[in-house]
CSV table of C-alpha atoms and ligand atoms in Angstrom, one decimal:
chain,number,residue,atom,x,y,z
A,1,UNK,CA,6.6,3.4,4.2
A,2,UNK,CA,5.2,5.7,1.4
A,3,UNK,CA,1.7,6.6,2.0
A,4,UNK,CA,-1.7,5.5,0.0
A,5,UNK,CA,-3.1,8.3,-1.9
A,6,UNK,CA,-6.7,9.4,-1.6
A,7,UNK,CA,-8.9,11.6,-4.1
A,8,UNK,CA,-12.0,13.1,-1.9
A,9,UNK,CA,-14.2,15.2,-4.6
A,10,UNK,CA,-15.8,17.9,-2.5
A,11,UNK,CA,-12.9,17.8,-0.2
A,12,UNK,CA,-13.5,22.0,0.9
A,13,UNK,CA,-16.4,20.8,3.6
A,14,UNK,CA,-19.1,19.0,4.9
A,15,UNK,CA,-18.6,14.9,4.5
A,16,UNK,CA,-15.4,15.8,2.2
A,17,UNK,CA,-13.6,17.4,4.6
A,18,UNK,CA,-14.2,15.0,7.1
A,19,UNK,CA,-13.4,11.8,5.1
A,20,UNK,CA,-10.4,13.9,3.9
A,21,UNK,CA,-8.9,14.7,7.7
A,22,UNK,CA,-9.6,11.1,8.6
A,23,UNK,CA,-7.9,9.8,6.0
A,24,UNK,CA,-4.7,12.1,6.6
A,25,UNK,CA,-4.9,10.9,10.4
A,26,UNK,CA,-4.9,7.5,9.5
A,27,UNK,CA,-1.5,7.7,6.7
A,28,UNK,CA,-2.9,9.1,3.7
A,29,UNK,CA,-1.8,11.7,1.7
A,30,UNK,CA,-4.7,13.6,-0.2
A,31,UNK,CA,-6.0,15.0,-3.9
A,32,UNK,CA,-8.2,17.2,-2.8
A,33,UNK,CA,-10.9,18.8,-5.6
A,34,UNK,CA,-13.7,21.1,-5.7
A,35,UNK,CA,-14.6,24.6,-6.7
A,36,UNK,CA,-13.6,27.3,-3.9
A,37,UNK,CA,-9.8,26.8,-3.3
A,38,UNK,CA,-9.6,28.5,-0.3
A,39,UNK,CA,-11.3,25.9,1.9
A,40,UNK,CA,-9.5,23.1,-0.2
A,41,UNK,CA,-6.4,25.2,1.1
A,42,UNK,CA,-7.4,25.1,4.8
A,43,UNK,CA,-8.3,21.2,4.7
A,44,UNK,CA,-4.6,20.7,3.4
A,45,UNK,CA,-2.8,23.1,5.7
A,46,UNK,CA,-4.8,21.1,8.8
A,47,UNK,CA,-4.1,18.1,7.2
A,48,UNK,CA,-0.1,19.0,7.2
A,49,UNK,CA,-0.1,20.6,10.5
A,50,UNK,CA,-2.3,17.7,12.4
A,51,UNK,CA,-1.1,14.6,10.4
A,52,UNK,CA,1.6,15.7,8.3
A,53,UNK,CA,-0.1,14.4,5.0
A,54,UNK,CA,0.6,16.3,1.8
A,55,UNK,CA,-2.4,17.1,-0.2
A,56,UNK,CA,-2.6,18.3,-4.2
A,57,UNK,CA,-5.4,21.0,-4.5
A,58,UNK,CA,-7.2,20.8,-7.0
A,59,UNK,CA,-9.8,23.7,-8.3
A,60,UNK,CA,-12.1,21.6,-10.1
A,61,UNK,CA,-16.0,21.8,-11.0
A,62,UNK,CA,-16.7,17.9,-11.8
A,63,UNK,CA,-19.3,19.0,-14.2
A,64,UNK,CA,-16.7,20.1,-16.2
A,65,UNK,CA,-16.3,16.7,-18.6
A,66,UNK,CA,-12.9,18.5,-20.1
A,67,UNK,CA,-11.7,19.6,-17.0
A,68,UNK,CA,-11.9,16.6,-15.0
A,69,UNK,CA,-10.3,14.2,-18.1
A,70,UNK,CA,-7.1,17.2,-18.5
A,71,UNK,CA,-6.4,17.4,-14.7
A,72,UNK,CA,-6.6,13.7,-14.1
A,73,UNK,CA,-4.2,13.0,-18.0
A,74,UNK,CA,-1.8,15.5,-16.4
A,75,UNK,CA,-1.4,14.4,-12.4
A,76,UNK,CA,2.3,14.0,-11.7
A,77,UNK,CA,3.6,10.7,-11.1
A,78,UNK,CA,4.0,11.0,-7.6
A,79,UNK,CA,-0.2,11.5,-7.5
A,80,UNK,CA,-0.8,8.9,-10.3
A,81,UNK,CA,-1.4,5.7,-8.1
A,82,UNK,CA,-4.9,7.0,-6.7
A,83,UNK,CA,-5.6,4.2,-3.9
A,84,UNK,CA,-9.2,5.1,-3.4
A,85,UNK,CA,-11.7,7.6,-4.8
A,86,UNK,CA,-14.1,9.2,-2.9
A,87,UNK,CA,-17.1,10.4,-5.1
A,88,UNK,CA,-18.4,13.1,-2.4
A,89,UNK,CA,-19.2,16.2,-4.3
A,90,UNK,CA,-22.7,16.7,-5.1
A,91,UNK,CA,-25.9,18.6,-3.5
A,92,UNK,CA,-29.5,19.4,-3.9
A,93,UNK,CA,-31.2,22.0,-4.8
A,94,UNK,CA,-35.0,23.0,-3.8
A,95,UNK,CA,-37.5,21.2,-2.3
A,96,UNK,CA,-40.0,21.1,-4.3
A,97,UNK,CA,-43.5,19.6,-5.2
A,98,UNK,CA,-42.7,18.0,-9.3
A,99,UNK,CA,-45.1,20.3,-11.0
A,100,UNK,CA,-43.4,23.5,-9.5
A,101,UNK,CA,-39.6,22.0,-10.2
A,102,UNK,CA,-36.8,24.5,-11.1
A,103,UNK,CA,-35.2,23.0,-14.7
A,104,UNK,CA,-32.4,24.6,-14.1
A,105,UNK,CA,-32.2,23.3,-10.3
A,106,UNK,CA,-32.5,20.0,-11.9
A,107,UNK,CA,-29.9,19.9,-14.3
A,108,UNK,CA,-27.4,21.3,-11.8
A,109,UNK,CA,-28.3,18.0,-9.5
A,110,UNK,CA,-27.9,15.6,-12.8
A,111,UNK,CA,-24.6,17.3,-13.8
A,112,UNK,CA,-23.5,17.1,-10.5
A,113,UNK,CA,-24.5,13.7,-8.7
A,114,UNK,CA,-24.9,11.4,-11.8
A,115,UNK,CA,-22.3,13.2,-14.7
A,116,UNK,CA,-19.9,14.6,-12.6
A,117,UNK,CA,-19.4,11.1,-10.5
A,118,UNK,CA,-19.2,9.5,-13.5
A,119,UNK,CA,-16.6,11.7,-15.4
A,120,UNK,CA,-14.4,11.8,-12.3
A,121,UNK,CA,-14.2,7.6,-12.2
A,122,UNK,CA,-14.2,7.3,-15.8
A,123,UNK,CA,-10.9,9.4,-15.5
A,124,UNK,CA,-9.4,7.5,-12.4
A,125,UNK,CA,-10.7,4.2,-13.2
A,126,UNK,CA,-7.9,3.4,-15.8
A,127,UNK,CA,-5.5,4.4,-13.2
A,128,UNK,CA,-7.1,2.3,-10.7
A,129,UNK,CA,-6.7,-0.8,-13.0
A,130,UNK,CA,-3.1,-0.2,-14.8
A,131,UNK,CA,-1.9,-0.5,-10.9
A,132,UNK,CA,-4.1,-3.6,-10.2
A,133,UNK,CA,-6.1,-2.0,-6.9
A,134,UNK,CA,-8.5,0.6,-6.0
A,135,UNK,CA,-11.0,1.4,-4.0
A,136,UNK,CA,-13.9,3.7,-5.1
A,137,UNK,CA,-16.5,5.0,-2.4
A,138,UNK,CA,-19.7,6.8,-3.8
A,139,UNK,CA,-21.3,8.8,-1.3
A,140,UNK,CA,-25.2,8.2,-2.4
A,141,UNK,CA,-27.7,8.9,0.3
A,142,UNK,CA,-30.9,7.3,1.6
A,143,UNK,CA,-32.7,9.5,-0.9
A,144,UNK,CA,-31.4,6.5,-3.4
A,145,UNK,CA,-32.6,4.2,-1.3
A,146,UNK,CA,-36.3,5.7,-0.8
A,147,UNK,CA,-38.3,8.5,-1.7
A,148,UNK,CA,-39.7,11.4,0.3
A,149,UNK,CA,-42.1,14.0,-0.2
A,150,UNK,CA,-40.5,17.0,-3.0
A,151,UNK,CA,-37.4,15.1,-3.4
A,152,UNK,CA,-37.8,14.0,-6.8
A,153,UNK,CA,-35.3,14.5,-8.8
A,154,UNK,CA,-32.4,14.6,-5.7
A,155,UNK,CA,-33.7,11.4,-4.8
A,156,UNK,CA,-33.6,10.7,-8.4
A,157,UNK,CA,-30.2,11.6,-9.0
A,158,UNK,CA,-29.3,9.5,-5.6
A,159,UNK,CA,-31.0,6.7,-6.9
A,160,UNK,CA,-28.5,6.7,-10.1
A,161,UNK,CA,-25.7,6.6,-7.9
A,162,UNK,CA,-26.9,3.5,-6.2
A,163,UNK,CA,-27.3,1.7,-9.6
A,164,UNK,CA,-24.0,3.1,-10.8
A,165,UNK,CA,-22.4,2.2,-7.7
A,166,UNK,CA,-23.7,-1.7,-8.3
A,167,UNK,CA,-22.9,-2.0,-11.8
A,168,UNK,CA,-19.5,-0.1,-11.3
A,169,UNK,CA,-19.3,-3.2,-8.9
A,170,UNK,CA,-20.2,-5.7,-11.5
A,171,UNK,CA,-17.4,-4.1,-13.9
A,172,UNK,CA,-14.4,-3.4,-12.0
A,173,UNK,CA,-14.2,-6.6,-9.6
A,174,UNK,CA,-12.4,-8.3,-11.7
A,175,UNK,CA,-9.4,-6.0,-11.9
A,176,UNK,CA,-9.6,-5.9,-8.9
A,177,UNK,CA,-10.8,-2.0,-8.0
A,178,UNK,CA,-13.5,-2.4,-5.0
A,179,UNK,CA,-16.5,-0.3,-5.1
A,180,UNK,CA,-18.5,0.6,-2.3
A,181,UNK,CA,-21.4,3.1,-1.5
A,182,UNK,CA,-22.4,4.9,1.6
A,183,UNK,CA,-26.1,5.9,2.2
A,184,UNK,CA,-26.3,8.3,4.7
A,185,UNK,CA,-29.6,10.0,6.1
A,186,UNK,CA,-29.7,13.6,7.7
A,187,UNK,CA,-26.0,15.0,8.3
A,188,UNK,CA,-25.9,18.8,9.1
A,189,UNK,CA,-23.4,20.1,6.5
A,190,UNK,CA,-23.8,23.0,4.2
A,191,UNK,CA,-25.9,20.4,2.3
A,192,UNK,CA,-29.5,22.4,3.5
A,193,UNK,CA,-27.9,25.9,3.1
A,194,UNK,CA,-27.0,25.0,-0.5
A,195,UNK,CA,-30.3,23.6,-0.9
A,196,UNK,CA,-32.2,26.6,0.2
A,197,UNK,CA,-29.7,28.7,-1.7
A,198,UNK,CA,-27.8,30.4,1.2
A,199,UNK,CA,-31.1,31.1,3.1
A,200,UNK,CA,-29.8,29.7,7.2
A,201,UNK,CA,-32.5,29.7,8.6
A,202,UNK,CA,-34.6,27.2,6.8
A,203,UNK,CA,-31.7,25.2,6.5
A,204,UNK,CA,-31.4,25.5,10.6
A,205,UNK,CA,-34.9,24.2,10.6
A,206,UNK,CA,-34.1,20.6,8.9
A,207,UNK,CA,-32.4,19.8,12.0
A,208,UNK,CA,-34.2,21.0,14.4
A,209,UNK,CA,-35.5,19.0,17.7
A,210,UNK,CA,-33.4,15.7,16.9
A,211,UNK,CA,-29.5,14.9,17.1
A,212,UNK,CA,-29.0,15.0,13.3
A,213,UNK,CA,-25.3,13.0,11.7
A,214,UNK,CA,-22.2,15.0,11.4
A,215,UNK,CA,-20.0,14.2,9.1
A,216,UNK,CA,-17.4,12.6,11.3
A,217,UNK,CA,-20.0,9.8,11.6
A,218,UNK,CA,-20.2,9.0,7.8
A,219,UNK,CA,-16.4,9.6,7.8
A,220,UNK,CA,-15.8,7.0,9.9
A,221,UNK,CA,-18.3,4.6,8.3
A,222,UNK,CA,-16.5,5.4,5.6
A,223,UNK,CA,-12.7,4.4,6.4
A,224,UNK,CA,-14.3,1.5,7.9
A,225,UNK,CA,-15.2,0.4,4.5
A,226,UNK,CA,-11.8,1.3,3.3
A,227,UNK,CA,-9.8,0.1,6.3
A,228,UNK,CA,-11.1,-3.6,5.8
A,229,UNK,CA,-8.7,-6.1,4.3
A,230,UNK,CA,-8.2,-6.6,0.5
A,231,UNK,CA,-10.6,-9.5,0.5
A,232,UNK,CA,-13.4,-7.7,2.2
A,233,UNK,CA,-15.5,-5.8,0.5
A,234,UNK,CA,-18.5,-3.7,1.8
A,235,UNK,CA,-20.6,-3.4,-0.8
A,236,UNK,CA,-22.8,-0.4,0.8
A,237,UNK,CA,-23.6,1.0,3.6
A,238,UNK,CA,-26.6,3.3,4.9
A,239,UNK,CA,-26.2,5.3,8.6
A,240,UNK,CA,-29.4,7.0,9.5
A,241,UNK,CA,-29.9,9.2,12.7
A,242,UNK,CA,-31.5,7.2,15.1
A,243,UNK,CA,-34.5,10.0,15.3
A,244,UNK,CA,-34.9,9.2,11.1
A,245,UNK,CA,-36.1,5.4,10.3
A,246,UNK,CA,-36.3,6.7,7.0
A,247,UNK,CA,-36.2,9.0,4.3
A,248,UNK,CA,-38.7,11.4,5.0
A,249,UNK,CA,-39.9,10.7,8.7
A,250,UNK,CA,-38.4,12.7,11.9
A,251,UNK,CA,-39.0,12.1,15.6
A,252,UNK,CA,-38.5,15.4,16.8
A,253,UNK,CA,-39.0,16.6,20.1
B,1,NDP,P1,-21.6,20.1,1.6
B,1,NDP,O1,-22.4,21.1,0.9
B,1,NDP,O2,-21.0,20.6,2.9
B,1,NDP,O3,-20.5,19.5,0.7
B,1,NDP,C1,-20.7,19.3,-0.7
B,1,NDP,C2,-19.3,19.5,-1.3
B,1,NDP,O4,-19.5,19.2,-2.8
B,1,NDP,C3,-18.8,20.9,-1.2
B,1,NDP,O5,-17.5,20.8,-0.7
B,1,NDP,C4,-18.8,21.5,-2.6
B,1,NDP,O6,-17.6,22.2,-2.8
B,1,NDP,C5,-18.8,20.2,-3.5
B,1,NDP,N1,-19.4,20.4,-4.8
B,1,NDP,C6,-20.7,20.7,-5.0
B,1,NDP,N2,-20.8,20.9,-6.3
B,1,NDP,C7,-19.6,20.7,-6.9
B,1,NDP,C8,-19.2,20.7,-8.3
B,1,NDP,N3,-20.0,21.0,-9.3
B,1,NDP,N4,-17.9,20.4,-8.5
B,1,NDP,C9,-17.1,20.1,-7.5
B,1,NDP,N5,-17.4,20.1,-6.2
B,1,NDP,C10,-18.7,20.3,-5.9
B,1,NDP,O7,-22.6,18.9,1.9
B,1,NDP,P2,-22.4,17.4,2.3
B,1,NDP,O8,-21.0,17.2,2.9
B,1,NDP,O9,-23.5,17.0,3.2
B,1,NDP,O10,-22.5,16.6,1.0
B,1,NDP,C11,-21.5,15.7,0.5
B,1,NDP,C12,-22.3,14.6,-0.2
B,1,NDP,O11,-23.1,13.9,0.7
B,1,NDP,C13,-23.2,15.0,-1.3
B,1,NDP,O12,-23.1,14.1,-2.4
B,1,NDP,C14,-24.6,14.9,-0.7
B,1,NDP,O13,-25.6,14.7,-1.7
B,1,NDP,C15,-24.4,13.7,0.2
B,1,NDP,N6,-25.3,13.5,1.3
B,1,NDP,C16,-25.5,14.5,2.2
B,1,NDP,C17,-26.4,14.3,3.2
B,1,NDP,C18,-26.7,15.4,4.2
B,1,NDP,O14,-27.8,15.2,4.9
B,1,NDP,N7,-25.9,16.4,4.4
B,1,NDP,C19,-27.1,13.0,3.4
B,1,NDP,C20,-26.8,12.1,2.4
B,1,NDP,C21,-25.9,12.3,1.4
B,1,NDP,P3,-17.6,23.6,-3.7
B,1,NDP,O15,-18.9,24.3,-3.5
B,1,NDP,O16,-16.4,24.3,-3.2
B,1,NDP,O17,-17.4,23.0,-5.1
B,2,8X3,C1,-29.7,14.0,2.1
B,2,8X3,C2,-30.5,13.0,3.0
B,2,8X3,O1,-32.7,12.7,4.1
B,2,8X3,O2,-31.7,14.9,4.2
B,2,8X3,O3,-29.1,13.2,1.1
B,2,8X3,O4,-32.6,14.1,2.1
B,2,8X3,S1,-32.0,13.7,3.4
């Protein structure tokens, strides 16, 4: 039997890399994007040695509108029939109160989390419906769910991809492409090392005195949503740390 085809933006680490290897384990083979090729390159040599998946690396920034719509126009037949998208790639940057904001923090998060998901399934999406199935997952967070203190704009930017994710819903149902979101809470990633701009300590912090996610755990929530049959649909999901109720609020010891 040929095997589905995933695209996992973001694929290099972190939620990507997990969502990609699970995926590979369980039959796929793998379009793997984001900006530093050489941890694209391990994912797909793991991927080929542990599950023998091929994967199609792609060095891609998704804020790049031209870049996304060229490399997508140009896949090769044999990576054409993209069976489900997963909108990873994205990140925060700073944590801080509105009136001290970084504009040029904010923009990266807006180009990143709202434009570049939306170039990226703008470019599939067609693909998606010319074959008549699809499955998009858009990884949003439970900053689009609630607020917390300094997150602003990231929770801003999250918020989008919840409303996307619904109206993207409302459109594409009837093609049939499925779209589903996945709101996770704290996952220790490089997410907080990016945030704090390489500084590992402070990031170490975050996750301090609680058992934070990994991103095996929202992998797996996620292939849950894609493993269901073609009539199901899980229209979103949030997974939370059982020490984090919410957005915002810790129990640490
Ligand atoms: P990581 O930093 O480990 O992963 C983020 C990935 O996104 C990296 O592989 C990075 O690759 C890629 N990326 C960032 N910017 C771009 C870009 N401009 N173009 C292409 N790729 C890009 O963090 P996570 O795995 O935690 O984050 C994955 C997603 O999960 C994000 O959308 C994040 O907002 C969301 N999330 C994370 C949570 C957490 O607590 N960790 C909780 C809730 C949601 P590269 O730098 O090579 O481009
Ligand atoms: C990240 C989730 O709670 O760490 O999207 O901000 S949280």
């Amino acid at each position: 039997m040929t095997r589905k085809i995933a695209w996992v933006t973001g694929a290099g680490s972190g939620i990507g890399k997990a969502c990609a290897l699970l995926l590979a384990k369980n039959g796929f083979n793998l379009i793997l994007s984001g900006r530093r090729r050489h941890m694209l390159e391990q994912v797909m040599a793991q991927a080929k040695a542990e599950y023998d998946a091929d994967s199609l690396v792609l060095e891609l920034d998704v804020r790049n509108r031209e870049q996304v719509l060229k490399v997508t126009s140009e896949l090769d037949s044999a990576w054409r029939k993209i069976d489900v998208l997963i909108n990873n790639a994205g990140l925060a940057m700073g944590l801080s109160s509105f009136e001290n904001g970084d504009l040029d923090h904010w923009d990266i998060m807006i180009d990143t989390n709202i434009k570049g998901l939306l170039y990226v399934s703008r470019a599939v999406v067609p693909l998606m419906i010319e074959a008549g199935t699809g499955h998009i997952v858009n990884v949003g967070s439970i900053a689009g769910k609630e607020i917390y203190a300094n997150g602003n704009v990231y929770c801003a930017t999250k918020h989008a991809v919840d409303a996307l994710s619904r109206s993207m819903r409302l459109d594409l149902s009837k093609f049939p492409v499925k779209v589903s979101a996945v709101h996770p809470g704290a996952v220790e990633t490089e997410f907080s090392i990016v945030r704090f701009e390489g500084d590992k300590e402070k990031a170490r912090k975050v996750y301090e005195g609680f058992e934070n996610l990994v991103a095996e755990d929202v992998a797996e929530a996620i292939w849950f949503m894609i493993s269901r049959p073609p009539h199901v649909n899980i229209n979103e999901l949030t997974i939370m740390p059982t020490a984090q109720p919410m957005a915002g609020v810790i129990h640490r010891k």
